[in-house]
């Protein structure tokens, strides 16, 4: 593994930060992001602000909805796939 | 059945884009400015700084919302369409890609560049 590459690649890390808010990351992507964030306080700031911006935009688009987090269709589809895989694995 | 608001966005996008999808984005592509090309590191002058006061609830801040709104208007049409559609009700990545004719990987590139740009615009205009 090229740790040095992961450690400095904020462009990749910030992309993964965005991806993570919309869908599931792969195991590799999760590892890369966690590794990067452990050593990069700048991207930690980015992540915090990115989440706030998403909430603000959410409020702009849905001004009347309350704070209940709504799961997107992507998220639900991925969840369903995971559940199905798990059930298949057990021979149901 | 396409949600009426989604349809509005698609129509708006098609009207606004005089060029092909690829050309439109390339012309507006300034995202290469934020990161170093060799290693992807933040360029010093674009490194995010803490500018949102934790003691204030950002969601209640009308000024912040106003700035975000005007920053969104500055986005290229394709980026704004992708970003807005994603934030509307439950529209899947697949659906957005098909409607706006972008590949899945390009979708992520757009989402990424949009957020990086929005965040920078917000920081620039907040103080």
PDB file of C-alpha atoms in Angstrom:
ATOM      1  CA  UNK A   1       0.000   0.000   0.000  1.00  0.00           C
ATOM      2  CA  UNK A   2       1.283   3.414  -0.850  1.00  0.00           C
ATOM      3  CA  UNK A   3       0.641   5.233   2.398  1.00  0.00           C
ATOM      4  CA  UNK A   4       2.425   8.307   1.275  1.00  0.00           C
ATOM      5  CA  UNK A   5       0.166   8.527  -1.739  1.00  0.00           C
ATOM      6  CA  UNK A   6      -2.963   8.196   0.376  1.00  0.00           C
ATOM      7  CA  UNK A   7      -1.627  10.577   3.000  1.00  0.00           C
ATOM      8  CA  UNK A   8      -1.283  13.498   0.601  1.00  0.00           C
ATOM      9  CA  UNK A   9      -4.109  12.884  -1.840  1.00  0.00           C
ATOM     10  CA  UNK A  10      -6.693  15.334  -0.559  1.00  0.00           C
ATOM     11  CA  UNK A  11      -8.364  15.412  -3.948  1.00  0.00           C
ATOM     12  CA  UNK A  12      -9.216  11.734  -3.610  1.00  0.00           C
ATOM     13  CA  UNK A  13     -10.091  12.032   0.065  1.00  0.00           C
ATOM     14  CA  UNK A  14     -12.528  14.880  -0.523  1.00  0.00           C
ATOM     15  CA  UNK A  15     -14.178  12.927  -3.325  1.00  0.00           C
ATOM     16  CA  UNK A  16     -14.612   9.983  -0.964  1.00  0.00           C
ATOM     17  CA  UNK A  17     -16.010  12.331   1.659  1.00  0.00           C
ATOM     18  CA  UNK A  18     -18.703  13.346  -0.818  1.00  0.00           C
ATOM     19  CA  UNK A  19     -19.336   9.783  -1.966  1.00  0.00           C
ATOM     20  CA  UNK A  20     -19.720   8.584   1.609  1.00  0.00           C
ATOM     21  CA  UNK A  21     -22.597  11.010   2.205  1.00  0.00           C
ATOM     22  CA  UNK A  22     -24.550   9.580  -0.691  1.00  0.00           C
ATOM     23  CA  UNK A  23     -23.724   5.888  -0.859  1.00  0.00           C
ATOM     24  CA  UNK A  24     -21.636   3.142   0.710  1.00  0.00           C
ATOM     25  CA  UNK A  25     -17.889   3.186   0.206  1.00  0.00           C
ATOM     26  CA  UNK A  26     -16.058  -0.007  -0.692  1.00  0.00           C
ATOM     27  CA  UNK A  27     -13.780  -1.532   1.941  1.00  0.00           C
ATOM     28  CA  UNK A  28     -10.781  -0.149   0.132  1.00  0.00           C
ATOM     29  CA  UNK A  29     -12.299   3.315  -0.145  1.00  0.00           C
ATOM     30  CA  UNK A  30     -13.183   3.289   3.544  1.00  0.00           C
ATOM     31  CA  UNK A  31      -9.625   2.344   4.415  1.00  0.00           C
ATOM     32  CA  UNK A  32      -8.170   5.053   2.197  1.00  0.00           C
ATOM     33  CA  UNK A  33     -10.413   7.723   3.635  1.00  0.00           C
ATOM     34  CA  UNK A  34      -9.876   6.729   7.264  1.00  0.00           C
ATOM     35  CA  UNK A  35      -6.130   6.605   6.751  1.00  0.00           C
ATOM     36  CA  UNK A  36      -6.102   9.994   5.105  1.00  0.00           C
ATOM     37  CA  UNK A  37      -8.313  11.706   7.666  1.00  0.00           C
ATOM     38  CA  UNK A  38      -6.213  10.368  10.529  1.00  0.00           C
ATOM     39  CA  UNK A  39      -3.345  12.492   9.285  1.00  0.00           C
ATOM     40  CA  UNK A  40      -5.046  15.414   7.584  1.00  0.00           C
ATOM     41  CA  UNK A  41      -6.801  17.982   9.732  1.00  0.00           C
ATOM     42  CA  UNK A  42      -7.602  20.124   6.698  1.00  0.00           C
ATOM     43  CA  UNK A  43      -9.762  17.413   5.175  1.00  0.00           C
ATOM     44  CA  UNK A  44     -11.415  16.872   8.544  1.00  0.00           C
ATOM     45  CA  UNK A  45     -12.472  20.511   8.383  1.00  0.00           C
ATOM     46  CA  UNK A  46     -13.668  19.950   4.834  1.00  0.00           C
ATOM     47  CA  UNK A  47     -15.772  16.994   5.921  1.00  0.00           C
ATOM     48  CA  UNK A  48     -17.403  18.942   8.722  1.00  0.00           C
ATOM     49  CA  UNK A  49     -18.250  21.824   6.423  1.00  0.00           C
ATOM     50  CA  UNK A  50     -19.412  19.553   3.632  1.00  0.00           C
ATOM     51  CA  UNK A  51     -21.970  17.946   5.917  1.00  0.00           C
ATOM     52  CA  UNK A  52     -23.209  21.352   7.048  1.00  0.00           C
ATOM     53  CA  UNK A  53     -23.552  22.525   3.454  1.00  0.00           C
ATOM     54  CA  UNK A  54     -25.596  19.429   2.575  1.00  0.00           C
ATOM     55  CA  UNK A  55     -27.925  20.164   5.478  1.00  0.00           C
ATOM     56  CA  UNK A  56     -28.254  23.813   4.456  1.00  0.00           C
ATOM     57  CA  UNK A  57     -29.027  22.884   0.859  1.00  0.00           C
ATOM     58  CA  UNK A  58     -31.518  20.330   2.128  1.00  0.00           C
ATOM     59  CA  UNK A  59     -33.263  23.077   4.053  1.00  0.00           C
ATOM     60  CA  UNK A  60     -33.287  25.335   1.010  1.00  0.00           C
ATOM     61  CA  UNK A  61     -34.899  22.650  -1.097  1.00  0.00           C
ATOM     62  CA  UNK A  62     -37.231  21.314   1.588  1.00  0.00           C
ATOM     63  CA  UNK A  63     -37.852  24.297   3.866  1.00  0.00           C
ATOM     64  CA  UNK A  64     -40.788  22.721   5.654  1.00  0.00           C
ATOM     65  CA  UNK A  65     -39.432  19.304   6.481  1.00  0.00           C
ATOM     66  CA  UNK A  66     -38.166  18.647   9.986  1.00  0.00           C
ATOM     67  CA  UNK A  67     -34.743  17.399  10.879  1.00  0.00           C
ATOM     68  CA  UNK A  68     -35.517  13.699  10.437  1.00  0.00           C
ATOM     69  CA  UNK A  69     -32.798  12.346   8.181  1.00  0.00           C
ATOM     70  CA  UNK A  70     -34.330  10.930   5.045  1.00  0.00           C
ATOM     71  CA  UNK A  71     -32.612   7.946   3.541  1.00  0.00           C
ATOM     72  CA  UNK A  72     -32.056   8.352  -0.150  1.00  0.00           C
ATOM     73  CA  UNK A  73     -33.073   5.734  -2.669  1.00  0.00           C
ATOM     74  CA  UNK A  74     -29.411   4.860  -3.289  1.00  0.00           C
ATOM     75  CA  UNK A  75     -28.919   4.120   0.363  1.00  0.00           C
ATOM     76  CA  UNK A  76     -32.052   1.994   0.529  1.00  0.00           C
ATOM     77  CA  UNK A  77     -31.083   0.052  -2.604  1.00  0.00           C
ATOM     78  CA  UNK A  78     -27.604  -0.681  -1.264  1.00  0.00           C
ATOM     79  CA  UNK A  79     -29.036  -1.697   2.106  1.00  0.00           C
ATOM     80  CA  UNK A  80     -31.462  -4.052   0.392  1.00  0.00           C
ATOM     81  CA  UNK A  81     -28.660  -5.609  -1.644  1.00  0.00           C
ATOM     82  CA  UNK A  82     -26.592  -6.158   1.474  1.00  0.00           C
ATOM     83  CA  UNK A  83     -29.506  -7.742   3.279  1.00  0.00           C
ATOM     84  CA  UNK A  84     -30.205 -10.004   0.324  1.00  0.00           C
ATOM     85  CA  UNK A  85     -26.562 -11.042   0.116  1.00  0.00           C
ATOM     86  CA  UNK A  86     -26.468 -11.865   3.779  1.00  0.00           C
ATOM     87  CA  UNK A  87     -29.612 -13.901   3.554  1.00  0.00           C
ATOM     88  CA  UNK A  88     -28.320 -15.735   0.456  1.00  0.00           C
ATOM     89  CA  UNK A  89     -25.117 -16.505   2.294  1.00  0.00           C
ATOM     90  CA  UNK A  90     -27.063 -18.278   4.974  1.00  0.00           C
ATOM     91  CA  UNK A  91     -28.970 -20.353   2.445  1.00  0.00           C
ATOM     92  CA  UNK A  92     -32.388 -18.889   3.097  1.00  0.00           C
TER      93      UNK A  92
ATOM     94  CA  UNK B   1     -43.346   9.106 -13.344  1.00  0.00           C
ATOM     95  CA  UNK B   2     -41.035  12.077 -13.136  1.00  0.00           C
ATOM     96  CA  UNK B   3     -41.511  14.476 -10.285  1.00  0.00           C
ATOM     97  CA  UNK B   4     -42.559  17.878 -11.596  1.00  0.00           C
ATOM     98  CA  UNK B   5     -39.639  19.688  -9.986  1.00  0.00           C
ATOM     99  CA  UNK B   6     -37.136  17.243 -11.403  1.00  0.00           C
ATOM    100  CA  UNK B   7     -38.641  17.794 -14.828  1.00  0.00           C
ATOM    101  CA  UNK B   8     -38.186  21.540 -14.369  1.00  0.00           C
ATOM    102  CA  UNK B   9     -34.511  21.074 -13.623  1.00  0.00           C
ATOM    103  CA  UNK B  10     -33.977  18.863 -16.644  1.00  0.00           C
ATOM    104  CA  UNK B  11     -35.771  21.333 -18.887  1.00  0.00           C
ATOM    105  CA  UNK B  12     -33.799  24.237 -17.446  1.00  0.00           C
ATOM    106  CA  UNK B  13     -30.578  22.400 -17.988  1.00  0.00           C
ATOM    107  CA  UNK B  14     -31.395  21.559 -21.579  1.00  0.00           C
ATOM    108  CA  UNK B  15     -32.277  25.183 -22.287  1.00  0.00           C
ATOM    109  CA  UNK B  16     -29.158  26.547 -20.601  1.00  0.00           C
ATOM    110  CA  UNK B  17     -26.673  24.259 -22.243  1.00  0.00           C
ATOM    111  CA  UNK B  18     -26.007  25.524 -25.721  1.00  0.00           C
ATOM    112  CA  UNK B  19     -23.132  23.131 -26.112  1.00  0.00           C
ATOM    113  CA  UNK B  20     -22.700  19.412 -25.766  1.00  0.00           C
ATOM    114  CA  UNK B  21     -22.529  18.128 -22.210  1.00  0.00           C
ATOM    115  CA  UNK B  22     -18.790  17.490 -22.311  1.00  0.00           C
ATOM    116  CA  UNK B  23     -17.937  20.869 -23.801  1.00  0.00           C
ATOM    117  CA  UNK B  24     -20.082  22.706 -21.311  1.00  0.00           C
ATOM    118  CA  UNK B  25     -18.299  21.221 -18.340  1.00  0.00           C
ATOM    119  CA  UNK B  26     -14.827  21.611 -19.784  1.00  0.00           C
ATOM    120  CA  UNK B  27     -15.406  25.283 -20.403  1.00  0.00           C
ATOM    121  CA  UNK B  28     -16.430  25.770 -16.818  1.00  0.00           C
ATOM    122  CA  UNK B  29     -13.829  23.490 -15.325  1.00  0.00           C
ATOM    123  CA  UNK B  30     -11.785  25.388 -12.798  1.00  0.00           C
ATOM    124  CA  UNK B  31     -11.582  22.582 -10.293  1.00  0.00           C
ATOM    125  CA  UNK B  32      -8.002  21.808 -11.209  1.00  0.00           C
ATOM    126  CA  UNK B  33      -7.144  24.955  -9.320  1.00  0.00           C
ATOM    127  CA  UNK B  34      -7.828  23.572  -5.854  1.00  0.00           C
ATOM    128  CA  UNK B  35      -5.447  20.614  -5.703  1.00  0.00           C
ATOM    129  CA  UNK B  36      -1.818  20.035  -6.677  1.00  0.00           C
ATOM    130  CA  UNK B  37      -1.617  17.996  -9.859  1.00  0.00           C
ATOM    131  CA  UNK B  38       1.286  15.780  -8.735  1.00  0.00           C
ATOM    132  CA  UNK B  39      -0.079  14.439  -5.490  1.00  0.00           C
ATOM    133  CA  UNK B  40      -3.613  15.760  -5.042  1.00  0.00           C
ATOM    134  CA  UNK B  41      -2.729  17.779  -1.970  1.00  0.00           C
ATOM    135  CA  UNK B  42      -4.723  20.925  -1.191  1.00  0.00           C
ATOM    136  CA  UNK B  43      -2.992  23.989  -2.589  1.00  0.00           C
ATOM    137  CA  UNK B  44      -2.108  26.149   0.361  1.00  0.00           C
ATOM    138  CA  UNK B  45      -4.304  29.095  -0.656  1.00  0.00           C
ATOM    139  CA  UNK B  46      -7.363  26.839  -1.038  1.00  0.00           C
ATOM    140  CA  UNK B  47      -7.066  24.873   2.186  1.00  0.00           C
ATOM    141  CA  UNK B  48     -10.390  25.021   4.037  1.00  0.00           C
ATOM    142  CA  UNK B  49     -10.324  27.084   7.181  1.00  0.00           C
ATOM    143  CA  UNK B  50     -12.715  26.936  10.087  1.00  0.00           C
ATOM    144  CA  UNK B  51     -15.075  29.805   9.329  1.00  0.00           C
ATOM    145  CA  UNK B  52     -18.336  28.449  10.654  1.00  0.00           C
ATOM    146  CA  UNK B  53     -18.736  29.321  14.300  1.00  0.00           C
ATOM    147  CA  UNK B  54     -19.728  26.214  16.239  1.00  0.00           C
ATOM    148  CA  UNK B  55     -21.713  28.215  18.738  1.00  0.00           C
ATOM    149  CA  UNK B  56     -24.172  29.373  16.067  1.00  0.00           C
ATOM    150  CA  UNK B  57     -26.560  26.857  14.570  1.00  0.00           C
ATOM    151  CA  UNK B  58     -25.730  27.054  10.863  1.00  0.00           C
ATOM    152  CA  UNK B  59     -29.176  25.752   9.917  1.00  0.00           C
ATOM    153  CA  UNK B  60     -30.831  28.748  11.558  1.00  0.00           C
ATOM    154  CA  UNK B  61     -28.565  31.255   9.906  1.00  0.00           C
ATOM    155  CA  UNK B  62     -30.421  33.079   7.144  1.00  0.00           C
ATOM    156  CA  UNK B  63     -27.343  34.865   5.897  1.00  0.00           C
ATOM    157  CA  UNK B  64     -25.507  31.581   5.375  1.00  0.00           C
ATOM    158  CA  UNK B  65     -28.452  30.212   3.419  1.00  0.00           C
ATOM    159  CA  UNK B  66     -28.507  33.346   1.260  1.00  0.00           C
ATOM    160  CA  UNK B  67     -24.818  33.015   0.469  1.00  0.00           C
ATOM    161  CA  UNK B  68     -25.199  29.349  -0.448  1.00  0.00           C
ATOM    162  CA  UNK B  69     -28.054  30.225  -2.747  1.00  0.00           C
ATOM    163  CA  UNK B  70     -26.062  32.834  -4.644  1.00  0.00           C
ATOM    164  CA  UNK B  71     -23.058  30.510  -4.779  1.00  0.00           C
ATOM    165  CA  UNK B  72     -25.233  27.837  -6.332  1.00  0.00           C
ATOM    166  CA  UNK B  73     -26.312  30.245  -9.074  1.00  0.00           C
ATOM    167  CA  UNK B  74     -22.667  30.583 -10.066  1.00  0.00           C
ATOM    168  CA  UNK B  75     -22.298  26.889 -10.796  1.00  0.00           C
ATOM    169  CA  UNK B  76     -22.206  25.548 -14.339  1.00  0.00           C
ATOM    170  CA  UNK B  77     -25.649  24.390 -15.442  1.00  0.00           C
ATOM    171  CA  UNK B  78     -24.765  20.687 -15.465  1.00  0.00           C
ATOM    172  CA  UNK B  79     -23.258  20.783 -11.987  1.00  0.00           C
ATOM    173  CA  UNK B  80     -26.226  22.666 -10.567  1.00  0.00           C
ATOM    174  CA  UNK B  81     -28.632  20.204 -12.157  1.00  0.00           C
ATOM    175  CA  UNK B  82     -26.817  17.148 -10.816  1.00  0.00           C
ATOM    176  CA  UNK B  83     -26.377  18.632  -7.374  1.00  0.00           C
ATOM    177  CA  UNK B  84     -29.942  19.877  -7.022  1.00  0.00           C
ATOM    178  CA  UNK B  85     -31.475  16.661  -8.293  1.00  0.00           C
ATOM    179  CA  UNK B  86     -29.432  14.679  -5.823  1.00  0.00           C
ATOM    180  CA  UNK B  87     -30.782  16.761  -2.974  1.00  0.00           C
ATOM    181  CA  UNK B  88     -34.374  16.349  -3.991  1.00  0.00           C
ATOM    182  CA  UNK B  89     -36.611  13.469  -2.973  1.00  0.00           C
ATOM    183  CA  UNK B  90     -34.832  10.172  -3.183  1.00  0.00           C
ATOM    184  CA  UNK B  91     -33.682  10.485  -6.763  1.00  0.00           C
ATOM    185  CA  UNK B  92     -31.177   7.718  -7.397  1.00  0.00           C
ATOM    186  CA  UNK B  93     -27.765   8.238  -8.916  1.00  0.00           C
ATOM    187  CA  UNK B  94     -28.768   5.940 -11.773  1.00  0.00           C
ATOM    188  CA  UNK B  95     -31.816   8.034 -12.617  1.00  0.00           C
ATOM    189  CA  UNK B  96     -29.888  11.312 -12.556  1.00  0.00           C
ATOM    190  CA  UNK B  97     -27.166   9.873 -14.775  1.00  0.00           C
ATOM    191  CA  UNK B  98     -29.707   8.656 -17.311  1.00  0.00           C
ATOM    192  CA  UNK B  99     -31.658  11.924 -17.345  1.00  0.00           C
ATOM    193  CA  UNK B 100     -28.613  14.156 -17.656  1.00  0.00           C
ATOM    194  CA  UNK B 101     -26.645  11.699 -19.785  1.00  0.00           C
ATOM    195  CA  UNK B 102     -23.545  11.417 -17.619  1.00  0.00           C
ATOM    196  CA  UNK B 103     -21.614   8.297 -16.631  1.00  0.00           C
ATOM    197  CA  UNK B 104     -21.606   7.134 -13.021  1.00  0.00           C
ATOM    198  CA  UNK B 105     -17.959   8.059 -12.527  1.00  0.00           C
ATOM    199  CA  UNK B 106     -18.516  11.485 -14.008  1.00  0.00           C
ATOM    200  CA  UNK B 107     -21.450  11.942 -11.671  1.00  0.00           C
ATOM    201  CA  UNK B 108     -19.050  11.603  -8.714  1.00  0.00           C
ATOM    202  CA  UNK B 109     -16.602  13.994 -10.298  1.00  0.00           C
ATOM    203  CA  UNK B 110     -19.375  16.564 -10.643  1.00  0.00           C
ATOM    204  CA  UNK B 111     -20.634  16.058  -7.077  1.00  0.00           C
ATOM    205  CA  UNK B 112     -17.073  16.442  -5.815  1.00  0.00           C
ATOM    206  CA  UNK B 113     -16.207  19.548  -7.817  1.00  0.00           C
ATOM    207  CA  UNK B 114     -19.524  21.157  -6.970  1.00  0.00           C
ATOM    208  CA  UNK B 115     -19.043  20.744  -3.261  1.00  0.00           C
ATOM    209  CA  UNK B 116     -15.421  21.900  -3.331  1.00  0.00           C
ATOM    210  CA  UNK B 117     -16.473  24.992  -5.295  1.00  0.00           C
ATOM    211  CA  UNK B 118     -19.506  25.722  -3.126  1.00  0.00           C
ATOM    212  CA  UNK B 119     -17.485  25.413   0.041  1.00  0.00           C
ATOM    213  CA  UNK B 120     -14.818  27.761  -1.312  1.00  0.00           C
ATOM    214  CA  UNK B 121     -17.457  30.270  -2.424  1.00  0.00           C
ATOM    215  CA  UNK B 122     -19.104  30.113   0.983  1.00  0.00           C
ATOM    216  CA  UNK B 123     -15.855  30.710   2.841  1.00  0.00           C
ATOM    217  CA  UNK B 124     -14.916  33.545   0.520  1.00  0.00           C
ATOM    218  CA  UNK B 125     -18.238  35.356   1.022  1.00  0.00           C
ATOM    219  CA  UNK B 126     -18.873  34.618   4.673  1.00  0.00           C
ATOM    220  CA  UNK B 127     -16.519  37.039   6.345  1.00  0.00           C
TER     221      UNK B 127
END
